[in-house]
Amino acid sequence: MTTAAVPGSPTPPGTPAPSGSAASPGNLALPRAAEPERGRPSLRHLGPNWYAAVMGTAVVATGGATLPAGRSWLPGAGVAVWALSVLMLVVLTAARAGHWAVHHDRAREQLLDPAVAPFYGCVPMALLAVGAATAAVGGRVVGAHAAVVADAVLWSAGTAGGLAVAVGVPYLMITRHEVTPGSAAPAWLLPIVPPMVSAATGPALVAHLPAGQAREAMLYGCCAMFGMSLLATLTILPLVFSRLVHGGPLPLAATPTLLLVLGPLGQSVTATGKLADAAPGVVPAAEARAMGAFAVLYGLPVTGFALLWLALSLALVAGAARRGMPFAMTWWAFTFPLGTCVTGTASLAAHTGLHAAGRLAEALCVLLVAAWATAAVRTGRGLLSGALLAGPRRAPRAPR
């Protein structure tokens, strides 16, 4: 079953197509009977899904920096990747500002398109991801104080935007979008994951706030956002699995989005670990000990489920690859969600002392780097050729 789209609103580059439609990097919603007729590259076709590339790049730097002590590798490479993510964020934000200024009609269409609107969750997550990477490795370049200030600004903006998206996109789904029964997709998780990213990245700022109420409010606020995102995720995951079981595999170009499920799983494990790290001296000792215990008792089973979903997703991706899965911006779903599993397992290694958890974090980090390199190279090629920013292909008019 498919998600209905607003009439007259072509799907932007890299957006999953409904089942039964042909796919290309620039437009994934073309009926099979249509003849290719690609338009020129234009900012008009730049969608919010492009922020996934920023998220995926920033998390490589953060993931590498959070590996267990003594096993963190290539710190210079992490700084380079962080710098690239900052550049990507600046350029993309300027391009999106131009998109809203010049093509405001298309920007409004994207909000009203149920296949595109969930990707607005990528915007605040990109801010949060770059902020976390700045705190993790950026201080080597800009200095510790500047890195903290930059992280605080990006975290504040990302959190405010994430909360707005977490409410706004579901509101549009309920009141404005045409959503058919059984059309749940992994991308539905994107609007409700930003508060979890805030919960995982906010604890790093706790120690830089004035002692007392400010630190407590920050810590407890992150706990609240953890619960907000977790419970919302638990309402969507059964719908996604039911759609897969009853509807079969996703369309080829949308198959990589299966890994989006890893995002709230890995990020929630990261959040519990970071909250436990920040709790001592901020909340009563009993609560701090409870947070430490919860980080382990919650993190281990959720990581187990994340590994199960990863194995299932990779099996479905392998099948889609054999059937000719085309490159699209959806391939960036291989990066950020996997990166959250790196930070989550690294946190578990720190809290349990398990060498196996550290080894798992390393293995996942190697997989993350490989996925990022693949998506980055293919995206670069698509930009140079103009295919990723080309207009949608249109079907020829039927003869009268």
Coordinates of C-alpha atoms in Angstrom, one line a residue:
M1 CA 0.0 0.0 0.0
T2 CA 1.3 3.5 -0.7
T3 CA 1.2 6.9 0.7
A4 CA -0.9 9.4 -1.3
A5 CA 0.8 12.5 -2.5
V6 CA -0.7 15.9 -3.0
P7 CA -1.7 16.4 -6.6
G8 CA 0.7 18.5 -8.6
S9 CA 3.6 18.2 -6.2
P10 CA 6.4 16.2 -7.8
T11 CA 8.6 14.2 -5.4
P12 CA 11.9 15.8 -4.7
P13 CA 15.3 14.1 -5.4
G14 CA 16.0 11.2 -3.2
T15 CA 12.5 10.7 -1.8
P16 CA 11.1 7.2 -1.6
A17 CA 8.7 6.3 -4.3
P18 CA 5.4 4.4 -4.0
S19 CA 5.5 0.8 -4.8
G20 CA 5.2 0.0 -8.5
S21 CA 6.9 3.2 -9.7
A22 CA 10.1 3.6 -11.5
A23 CA 13.1 5.2 -9.8
S24 CA 15.9 7.5 -10.6
P25 CA 18.2 9.6 -8.4
G26 CA 16.3 12.8 -9.3
N27 CA 12.7 11.6 -9.2
L28 CA 11.4 8.5 -7.6
A29 CA 7.7 8.8 -8.3
L30 CA 7.5 8.2 -12.0
P31 CA 5.0 5.7 -13.4
R32 CA 6.5 2.9 -15.3
A33 CA 4.8 3.9 -18.5
A34 CA 6.4 7.3 -18.5
E35 CA 9.2 8.3 -20.9
P36 CA 12.2 10.0 -19.3
E37 CA 12.3 13.7 -19.8
R38 CA 14.7 15.1 -17.2
G39 CA 14.6 18.8 -16.4
R40 CA 17.5 21.1 -15.7
P41 CA 19.3 21.2 -12.3
S42 CA 17.5 23.7 -10.1
L43 CA 17.2 24.7 -6.4
R44 CA 13.5 24.2 -6.9
H45 CA 14.0 20.5 -6.5
L46 CA 16.1 20.7 -3.4
G47 CA 14.3 19.0 -0.5
P48 CA 14.8 18.8 3.2
N49 CA 16.1 15.2 2.8
W50 CA 19.4 16.6 1.8
Y51 CA 20.1 17.4 5.4
A52 CA 20.6 13.6 5.9
A53 CA 23.9 14.0 4.2
V54 CA 25.0 16.5 6.8
M55 CA 23.8 14.2 9.6
G56 CA 25.6 11.2 8.2
T57 CA 28.8 13.1 7.8
A58 CA 28.8 14.7 11.3
V59 CA 28.1 11.3 13.0
V60 CA 31.2 9.8 11.4
A61 CA 33.3 12.3 13.4
T62 CA 31.3 11.8 16.6
G63 CA 31.3 8.0 16.2
G64 CA 35.1 7.8 15.8
A65 CA 35.7 10.1 18.8
T66 CA 33.5 8.1 21.1
L67 CA 35.1 4.7 20.6
P68 CA 36.5 3.1 23.8
A69 CA 39.6 4.7 25.2
G70 CA 42.8 3.4 23.6
R71 CA 40.9 2.3 20.4
S72 CA 39.9 5.7 18.9
W73 CA 41.4 5.9 15.5
L74 CA 42.5 8.5 13.0
P75 CA 41.7 11.6 15.1
G76 CA 42.9 13.8 12.2
A77 CA 40.4 12.2 9.9
G78 CA 37.7 12.9 12.4
V79 CA 38.5 16.6 12.4
A80 CA 38.5 16.7 8.6
V81 CA 35.1 15.0 8.4
W82 CA 33.8 17.4 11.1
A83 CA 35.0 20.4 9.0
L84 CA 33.3 18.9 6.0
S85 CA 30.0 18.6 7.9
V86 CA 30.2 22.2 9.0
L87 CA 30.8 23.3 5.4
M88 CA 27.9 21.2 4.1
L89 CA 25.6 22.6 6.8
V90 CA 26.4 26.2 5.8
V91 CA 26.1 25.6 2.1
L92 CA 22.9 23.6 2.4
T93 CA 21.3 26.1 4.7
A94 CA 22.0 28.9 2.3
A95 CA 20.7 26.9 -0.6
R96 CA 17.5 26.0 1.4
A97 CA 17.1 29.7 2.3
G98 CA 17.2 30.5 -1.4
H99 CA 14.7 27.7 -2.1
W100 CA 12.2 29.2 0.4
A101 CA 12.8 32.8 -1.0
V102 CA 12.6 31.9 -4.7
H103 CA 10.5 28.8 -4.7
H104 CA 8.2 29.3 -1.8
D105 CA 5.3 27.6 -3.6
R106 CA 7.4 24.4 -3.9
A107 CA 8.5 24.7 -0.3
R108 CA 4.8 24.8 0.8
E109 CA 4.0 21.8 -1.4
Q110 CA 6.8 19.8 0.3
L111 CA 5.2 20.4 3.7
L112 CA 1.8 19.2 2.3
D113 CA 3.3 16.2 0.6
P114 CA 3.1 13.1 3.0
A115 CA 6.1 11.6 1.2
V116 CA 8.3 14.6 1.8
A117 CA 7.1 16.3 5.1
P118 CA 8.7 13.7 7.4
F119 CA 12.1 14.6 6.0
Y120 CA 11.8 18.0 7.7
G121 CA 13.0 16.0 10.8
C122 CA 16.4 15.9 9.1
V123 CA 16.9 19.7 9.5
P124 CA 17.0 20.0 13.3
M125 CA 18.9 16.7 13.5
A126 CA 21.6 18.1 11.2
L127 CA 22.1 21.0 13.5
L128 CA 22.3 18.7 16.5
A129 CA 24.7 16.3 14.8
V130 CA 27.1 19.1 13.8
G131 CA 26.9 20.6 17.3
A132 CA 27.8 17.2 18.8
A133 CA 30.6 16.7 16.4
T134 CA 31.9 20.2 17.2
A135 CA 32.0 19.4 20.9
A136 CA 33.6 16.0 20.2
V137 CA 36.4 17.0 17.8
G138 CA 36.0 20.6 16.8
G139 CA 37.7 21.9 19.9
R140 CA 41.1 20.8 18.4
V141 CA 40.6 23.5 15.7
V142 CA 38.5 26.3 17.2
G143 CA 39.4 25.8 20.9
A144 CA 37.4 24.2 23.7
H145 CA 35.4 27.3 24.6
A146 CA 34.4 28.1 21.1
A147 CA 33.4 24.5 20.5
V148 CA 31.1 24.6 23.6
V149 CA 29.5 27.8 22.5
A150 CA 28.9 26.5 19.0
D151 CA 27.5 23.3 20.4
A152 CA 25.2 25.2 22.7
V153 CA 23.9 27.4 19.9
L154 CA 23.3 24.5 17.5
W155 CA 21.8 22.4 20.3
S156 CA 19.4 25.2 21.2
A157 CA 18.3 25.8 17.6
G158 CA 18.1 22.1 16.8
T159 CA 16.1 21.3 19.9
A160 CA 13.6 24.1 19.3
G161 CA 13.3 23.1 15.7
G162 CA 13.0 19.4 16.6
L163 CA 10.2 20.0 19.0
A164 CA 8.3 22.0 16.4
V165 CA 8.8 19.3 13.8
A166 CA 7.8 16.6 16.3
V167 CA 4.4 18.3 16.8
G168 CA 4.0 20.0 13.4
V169 CA 4.5 17.1 11.0
P170 CA 2.2 14.6 12.9
Y171 CA -0.4 17.5 13.0
L172 CA -0.1 17.8 9.2
M173 CA -0.4 14.0 8.8
I174 CA -3.6 14.1 10.8
T175 CA -5.2 17.2 9.4
R176 CA -3.9 17.8 5.9
H177 CA -2.2 14.7 4.4
E178 CA -3.9 11.9 2.6
V179 CA -2.5 8.8 4.3
T180 CA -3.9 5.4 3.3
P181 CA -4.2 2.5 5.8
G182 CA -1.1 0.3 5.8
S183 CA 1.2 2.9 4.2
A184 CA 3.4 3.4 7.2
A185 CA 7.1 3.9 6.3
P186 CA 10.3 4.0 8.2
A187 CA 10.5 7.7 7.3
W188 CA 7.6 8.3 9.6
L189 CA 10.2 8.1 12.4
L190 CA 12.1 11.1 11.2
P191 CA 9.9 13.8 12.7
I192 CA 9.9 12.2 16.2
V193 CA 13.6 11.3 16.5
P194 CA 15.0 14.9 16.9
P195 CA 14.0 15.1 20.6
M196 CA 15.9 11.9 21.2
V197 CA 19.0 13.4 19.5
S198 CA 18.6 16.4 21.8
A199 CA 18.4 14.0 24.8
A200 CA 21.6 12.3 23.7
T201 CA 23.6 15.4 23.0
G202 CA 22.3 17.8 25.7
P203 CA 24.0 16.1 28.7
A204 CA 27.4 17.2 27.3
L205 CA 26.3 20.8 28.0
V206 CA 25.2 20.2 31.6
A207 CA 28.6 20.8 33.2
H208 CA 28.9 24.1 31.4
L209 CA 25.7 25.5 33.0
P210 CA 25.5 27.2 36.5
A211 CA 25.3 24.7 39.3
G212 CA 21.8 24.1 40.8
Q213 CA 18.5 24.6 39.0
A214 CA 20.0 25.2 35.6
R215 CA 21.9 21.9 35.5
E216 CA 18.9 20.0 36.9
A217 CA 16.5 21.5 34.4
M218 CA 18.8 20.6 31.6
L219 CA 19.2 17.0 32.7
Y220 CA 15.6 16.4 33.5
G221 CA 14.5 18.2 30.3
C222 CA 16.7 15.7 28.3
C223 CA 15.0 12.9 30.2
A224 CA 11.6 14.2 29.2
M225 CA 12.7 14.4 25.6
F226 CA 14.0 10.9 25.8
G227 CA 10.6 9.7 26.9
M228 CA 8.8 11.8 24.4
S229 CA 10.7 10.3 21.4
L230 CA 10.8 6.8 22.8
L231 CA 7.1 6.4 23.3
A232 CA 6.3 8.0 19.9
T233 CA 8.7 5.5 18.4
L234 CA 7.0 2.6 20.1
T235 CA 3.7 3.7 18.4
I236 CA 5.2 3.8 14.9
L237 CA 7.4 0.7 14.9
P238 CA 4.6 -1.8 15.0
L239 CA 2.9 0.0 12.0
V240 CA 6.2 -0.2 10.0
F241 CA 6.7 -3.9 10.7
S242 CA 3.0 -4.6 9.9
R243 CA 3.4 -2.8 6.6
L244 CA 6.5 -4.9 5.7
V245 CA 4.8 -8.2 6.6
H246 CA 1.5 -7.5 4.8
G247 CA 2.9 -5.3 1.9
G248 CA 6.2 -7.1 1.2
P249 CA 9.6 -5.4 0.7
L250 CA 9.7 -1.6 0.1
P251 CA 10.3 -0.2 -3.4
L252 CA 13.9 -0.6 -4.4
A253 CA 14.9 3.0 -4.0
A254 CA 13.2 3.2 -0.6
T255 CA 14.8 0.0 0.8
P256 CA 17.7 1.9 2.5
T257 CA 15.2 3.7 4.7
L258 CA 14.8 0.5 6.6
L259 CA 17.9 1.4 8.6
L260 CA 16.1 4.6 9.8
V261 CA 14.6 2.3 12.6
L262 CA 18.1 2.1 14.0
G263 CA 18.2 5.8 14.7
P264 CA 15.9 6.0 17.7
L265 CA 17.2 2.7 19.0
G266 CA 20.9 3.6 18.9
Q267 CA 20.3 7.2 20.0
S268 CA 18.2 6.1 23.0
V269 CA 21.0 3.9 24.2
T270 CA 23.4 6.7 23.7
A271 CA 21.1 9.1 25.6
T272 CA 20.8 6.8 28.6
G273 CA 24.5 6.5 28.8
K274 CA 25.1 10.2 28.5
L275 CA 22.4 11.1 31.0
A276 CA 24.0 8.7 33.5
D277 CA 27.4 10.3 32.9
A278 CA 26.1 13.8 33.6
A279 CA 23.9 12.9 36.6
P280 CA 26.5 12.7 39.5
G281 CA 26.6 15.9 41.4
V282 CA 23.5 17.3 39.5
V283 CA 20.8 15.1 41.0
P284 CA 20.6 13.2 44.3
A285 CA 23.1 10.3 44.5
A286 CA 20.3 7.7 44.5
E287 CA 18.9 9.0 41.3
A288 CA 22.4 9.2 39.7
R289 CA 23.0 5.5 40.6
A290 CA 19.6 4.6 39.2
M291 CA 20.4 6.3 35.9
G292 CA 23.7 4.4 35.7
A293 CA 21.9 1.1 36.3
F294 CA 19.2 2.1 33.8
A295 CA 21.8 2.9 31.1
V296 CA 22.9 -0.8 31.3
L297 CA 19.6 -2.5 31.9
Y298 CA 17.9 -0.5 29.0
G299 CA 20.9 -0.3 26.7
L300 CA 21.7 -4.0 26.4
P301 CA 18.3 -5.4 25.3
V302 CA 17.7 -2.4 23.0
T303 CA 21.1 -2.9 21.4
G304 CA 20.2 -6.6 20.9
F305 CA 17.0 -5.6 19.1
A306 CA 19.0 -3.0 17.0
L307 CA 21.4 -5.8 15.9
L308 CA 18.4 -7.9 14.9
W309 CA 16.9 -5.1 12.9
L310 CA 20.3 -4.4 11.3
A311 CA 20.6 -8.0 10.2
L312 CA 17.0 -8.0 8.8
S313 CA 17.6 -4.7 7.0
L314 CA 20.9 -5.7 5.4
A315 CA 19.3 -8.9 4.2
L316 CA 16.5 -6.9 2.5
V317 CA 19.0 -4.4 1.1
A318 CA 21.1 -7.3 -0.3
G319 CA 17.9 -8.6 -2.0
A320 CA 17.1 -5.1 -3.4
A321 CA 20.7 -4.7 -4.7
R322 CA 20.4 -8.0 -6.6
R323 CA 17.2 -6.6 -8.2
G324 CA 19.0 -3.4 -9.3
M325 CA 18.5 -1.0 -6.4
P326 CA 19.3 2.5 -7.9
F327 CA 21.3 5.2 -6.1
A328 CA 19.2 7.9 -4.5
M329 CA 19.6 10.2 -1.5
T330 CA 17.9 7.5 0.5
W331 CA 21.3 5.8 0.7
W332 CA 22.3 8.3 3.4
A333 CA 20.0 6.3 5.6
F334 CA 22.9 3.9 5.8
T335 CA 24.9 6.5 7.8
F336 CA 23.4 8.4 10.7
P337 CA 21.3 5.6 12.1
L338 CA 24.3 3.3 12.1
G339 CA 26.3 6.0 13.7
T340 CA 23.9 6.2 16.6
C341 CA 24.6 2.4 17.1
V342 CA 28.3 3.2 17.2
T343 CA 27.9 5.8 20.0
G344 CA 25.4 3.6 21.8
T345 CA 27.6 0.5 21.9
A346 CA 30.6 2.7 22.8
S347 CA 28.6 4.0 25.8
L348 CA 27.7 0.5 26.8
A349 CA 31.4 -0.5 26.7
A350 CA 32.2 2.4 29.0
H351 CA 29.4 1.6 31.5
T352 CA 29.9 -2.2 31.5
G353 CA 33.6 -2.6 30.9
L354 CA 32.8 -5.2 28.3
H355 CA 35.6 -5.6 25.8
A356 CA 33.0 -7.2 23.5
A357 CA 30.9 -4.0 23.4
G358 CA 34.0 -2.1 22.5
R359 CA 34.8 -4.5 19.7
L360 CA 31.3 -4.2 18.4
A361 CA 31.5 -0.4 18.4
E362 CA 34.7 -0.6 16.3
A363 CA 33.1 -3.0 13.9
L364 CA 30.0 -0.8 13.5
C365 CA 32.3 2.2 13.0
V366 CA 34.1 0.5 10.2
L367 CA 30.7 -0.3 8.5
L368 CA 29.7 3.3 9.1
V369 CA 32.8 4.7 7.4
A370 CA 32.3 2.4 4.4
A371 CA 28.6 3.4 4.1
W372 CA 29.5 7.1 4.4
A373 CA 32.2 6.9 1.7
T374 CA 29.9 5.1 -0.7
A375 CA 27.0 7.5 -0.2
A376 CA 29.4 10.5 -0.4
V377 CA 31.1 9.4 -3.6
R378 CA 27.8 8.6 -5.3
T379 CA 26.3 11.9 -4.2
G380 CA 29.3 13.8 -5.5
R381 CA 28.9 12.1 -8.9
G382 CA 25.2 12.9 -8.9
L383 CA 25.9 16.6 -8.2
L384 CA 28.6 16.9 -10.8
S385 CA 26.3 15.3 -13.5
G386 CA 23.3 17.4 -12.3
A387 CA 21.1 14.3 -11.9
L388 CA 20.4 14.8 -8.2
L389 CA 19.1 18.3 -8.7
A390 CA 17.3 17.7 -12.0
G391 CA 13.6 18.2 -12.4
P392 CA 11.3 15.3 -12.3
R393 CA 10.7 13.2 -15.3
R394 CA 7.2 13.6 -16.7
A395 CA 5.0 11.1 -18.5
P396 CA 4.0 12.1 -22.0
R397 CA 0.4 13.2 -22.6
A398 CA -1.9 10.5 -23.7
P399 CA -3.2 11.0 -27.3
R400 CA -6.7 12.2 -27.6

